Amino acid sequence: MRRNFTSTEESTSQRYRRLVINNPTRKLVDKLVQNVISEKLAKKDLSELHDIVKDMEELPLD
């Protein structure tokens, strides 16, 4: 199911661009997180990957 956004709302990808891509510190953190996730997937260490994702969900985005 797709949502239609009004001009005052922003999509997840727009929010991601605003918070991560336009912020050098967040961009670096995002790259490091993606590297760790790639490394964990390569090692098939999914239990630790699950913990990382759970920790990330608790981080504030603003």
mmCIF file of C-alpha atoms in Angstrom:
data_model
loop_
_atom_site.group_PDB
_atom_site.id
_atom_site.type_symbol
_atom_site.label_atom_id
_atom_site.label_comp_id
_atom_site.label_asym_id
_atom_site.label_seq_id
_atom_site.Cartn_x
_atom_site.Cartn_y
_atom_site.Cartn_z
ATOM 1 C CA MET A 1 0.000 0.000 0.000
ATOM 2 C CA ARG A 2 1.441 3.322 -1.080
ATOM 3 C CA ARG A 3 0.786 6.585 0.693
ATOM 4 C CA ASN A 4 0.300 9.849 -1.092
ATOM 5 C CA PHE A 5 2.188 12.631 0.606
ATOM 6 C CA THR A 6 0.950 16.176 0.907
ATOM 7 C CA SER A 7 3.366 19.028 0.444
ATOM 8 C CA THR A 8 3.863 19.305 4.211
ATOM 9 C CA GLU A 9 4.736 15.633 4.696
ATOM 10 C CA GLU A 10 7.964 13.998 3.641
ATOM 11 C CA SER A 11 8.637 10.450 2.561
ATOM 12 C CA THR A 12 11.097 8.203 4.355
ATOM 13 C CA SER A 13 13.634 8.664 1.576
ATOM 14 C CA GLN A 14 13.275 12.459 1.768
ATOM 15 C CA ARG A 15 13.785 12.322 5.518
ATOM 16 C CA TYR A 16 16.805 10.047 5.038
ATOM 17 C CA ARG A 17 18.315 12.505 2.548
ATOM 18 C CA ARG A 18 17.694 15.442 4.876
ATOM 19 C CA LEU A 19 19.054 13.733 7.999
ATOM 20 C CA VAL A 20 21.859 11.585 6.604
ATOM 21 C CA ILE A 21 23.063 12.668 3.194
ATOM 22 C CA ASN A 22 23.057 16.398 3.957
ATOM 23 C CA ASN A 23 24.833 15.899 7.298
ATOM 24 C CA PRO A 24 28.533 14.875 7.008
ATOM 25 C CA THR A 25 28.648 13.251 10.458
ATOM 26 C CA ARG A 26 25.506 11.198 9.862
ATOM 27 C CA LYS A 27 26.782 10.325 6.377
ATOM 28 C CA LEU A 28 29.956 8.891 7.929
ATOM 29 C CA VAL A 29 28.014 6.996 10.603
ATOM 30 C CA ASP A 30 25.665 5.602 7.953
ATOM 31 C CA LYS A 31 28.620 4.408 5.860
ATOM 32 C CA LEU A 32 30.233 2.762 8.897
ATOM 33 C CA VAL A 33 26.955 1.057 9.850
ATOM 34 C CA GLN A 34 26.500 -0.229 6.305
ATOM 35 C CA ASN A 35 30.069 -1.555 6.309
ATOM 36 C CA VAL A 36 29.468 -3.382 9.603
ATOM 37 C CA ILE A 37 26.206 -4.834 8.285
ATOM 38 C CA SER A 38 27.913 -5.986 5.080
ATOM 39 C CA GLU A 39 30.721 -7.556 7.097
ATOM 40 C CA LYS A 40 28.266 -9.348 9.402
ATOM 41 C CA LEU A 41 26.254 -10.634 6.450
ATOM 42 C CA ALA A 42 29.443 -11.875 4.809
ATOM 43 C CA LYS A 43 30.231 -13.806 7.992
ATOM 44 C CA LYS A 44 26.579 -14.906 8.347
ATOM 45 C CA ASP A 45 26.572 -13.597 11.906
ATOM 46 C CA LEU A 46 22.888 -12.746 11.901
ATOM 47 C CA SER A 47 22.376 -12.826 15.662
ATOM 48 C CA GLU A 48 24.774 -9.928 16.150
ATOM 49 C CA LEU A 49 23.282 -8.179 13.125
ATOM 50 C CA HIS A 50 19.850 -8.396 14.755
ATOM 51 C CA ASP A 51 21.274 -6.712 17.875
ATOM 52 C CA ILE A 52 22.767 -3.915 15.749
ATOM 53 C CA VAL A 53 19.438 -3.282 14.013
ATOM 54 C CA LYS A 54 17.627 -3.281 17.356
ATOM 55 C CA ASP A 55 20.129 -0.736 18.730
ATOM 56 C CA MET A 56 19.720 1.458 15.636
ATOM 57 C CA GLU A 57 15.944 1.501 16.038
ATOM 58 C CA GLU A 58 16.407 3.071 19.469
ATOM 59 C CA LEU A 59 18.561 5.937 18.139
ATOM 60 C CA PRO A 60 16.850 9.300 17.733
ATOM 61 C CA LEU A 61 16.761 10.506 14.126
ATOM 62 C CA ASP A 62 16.566 14.217 14.869
#
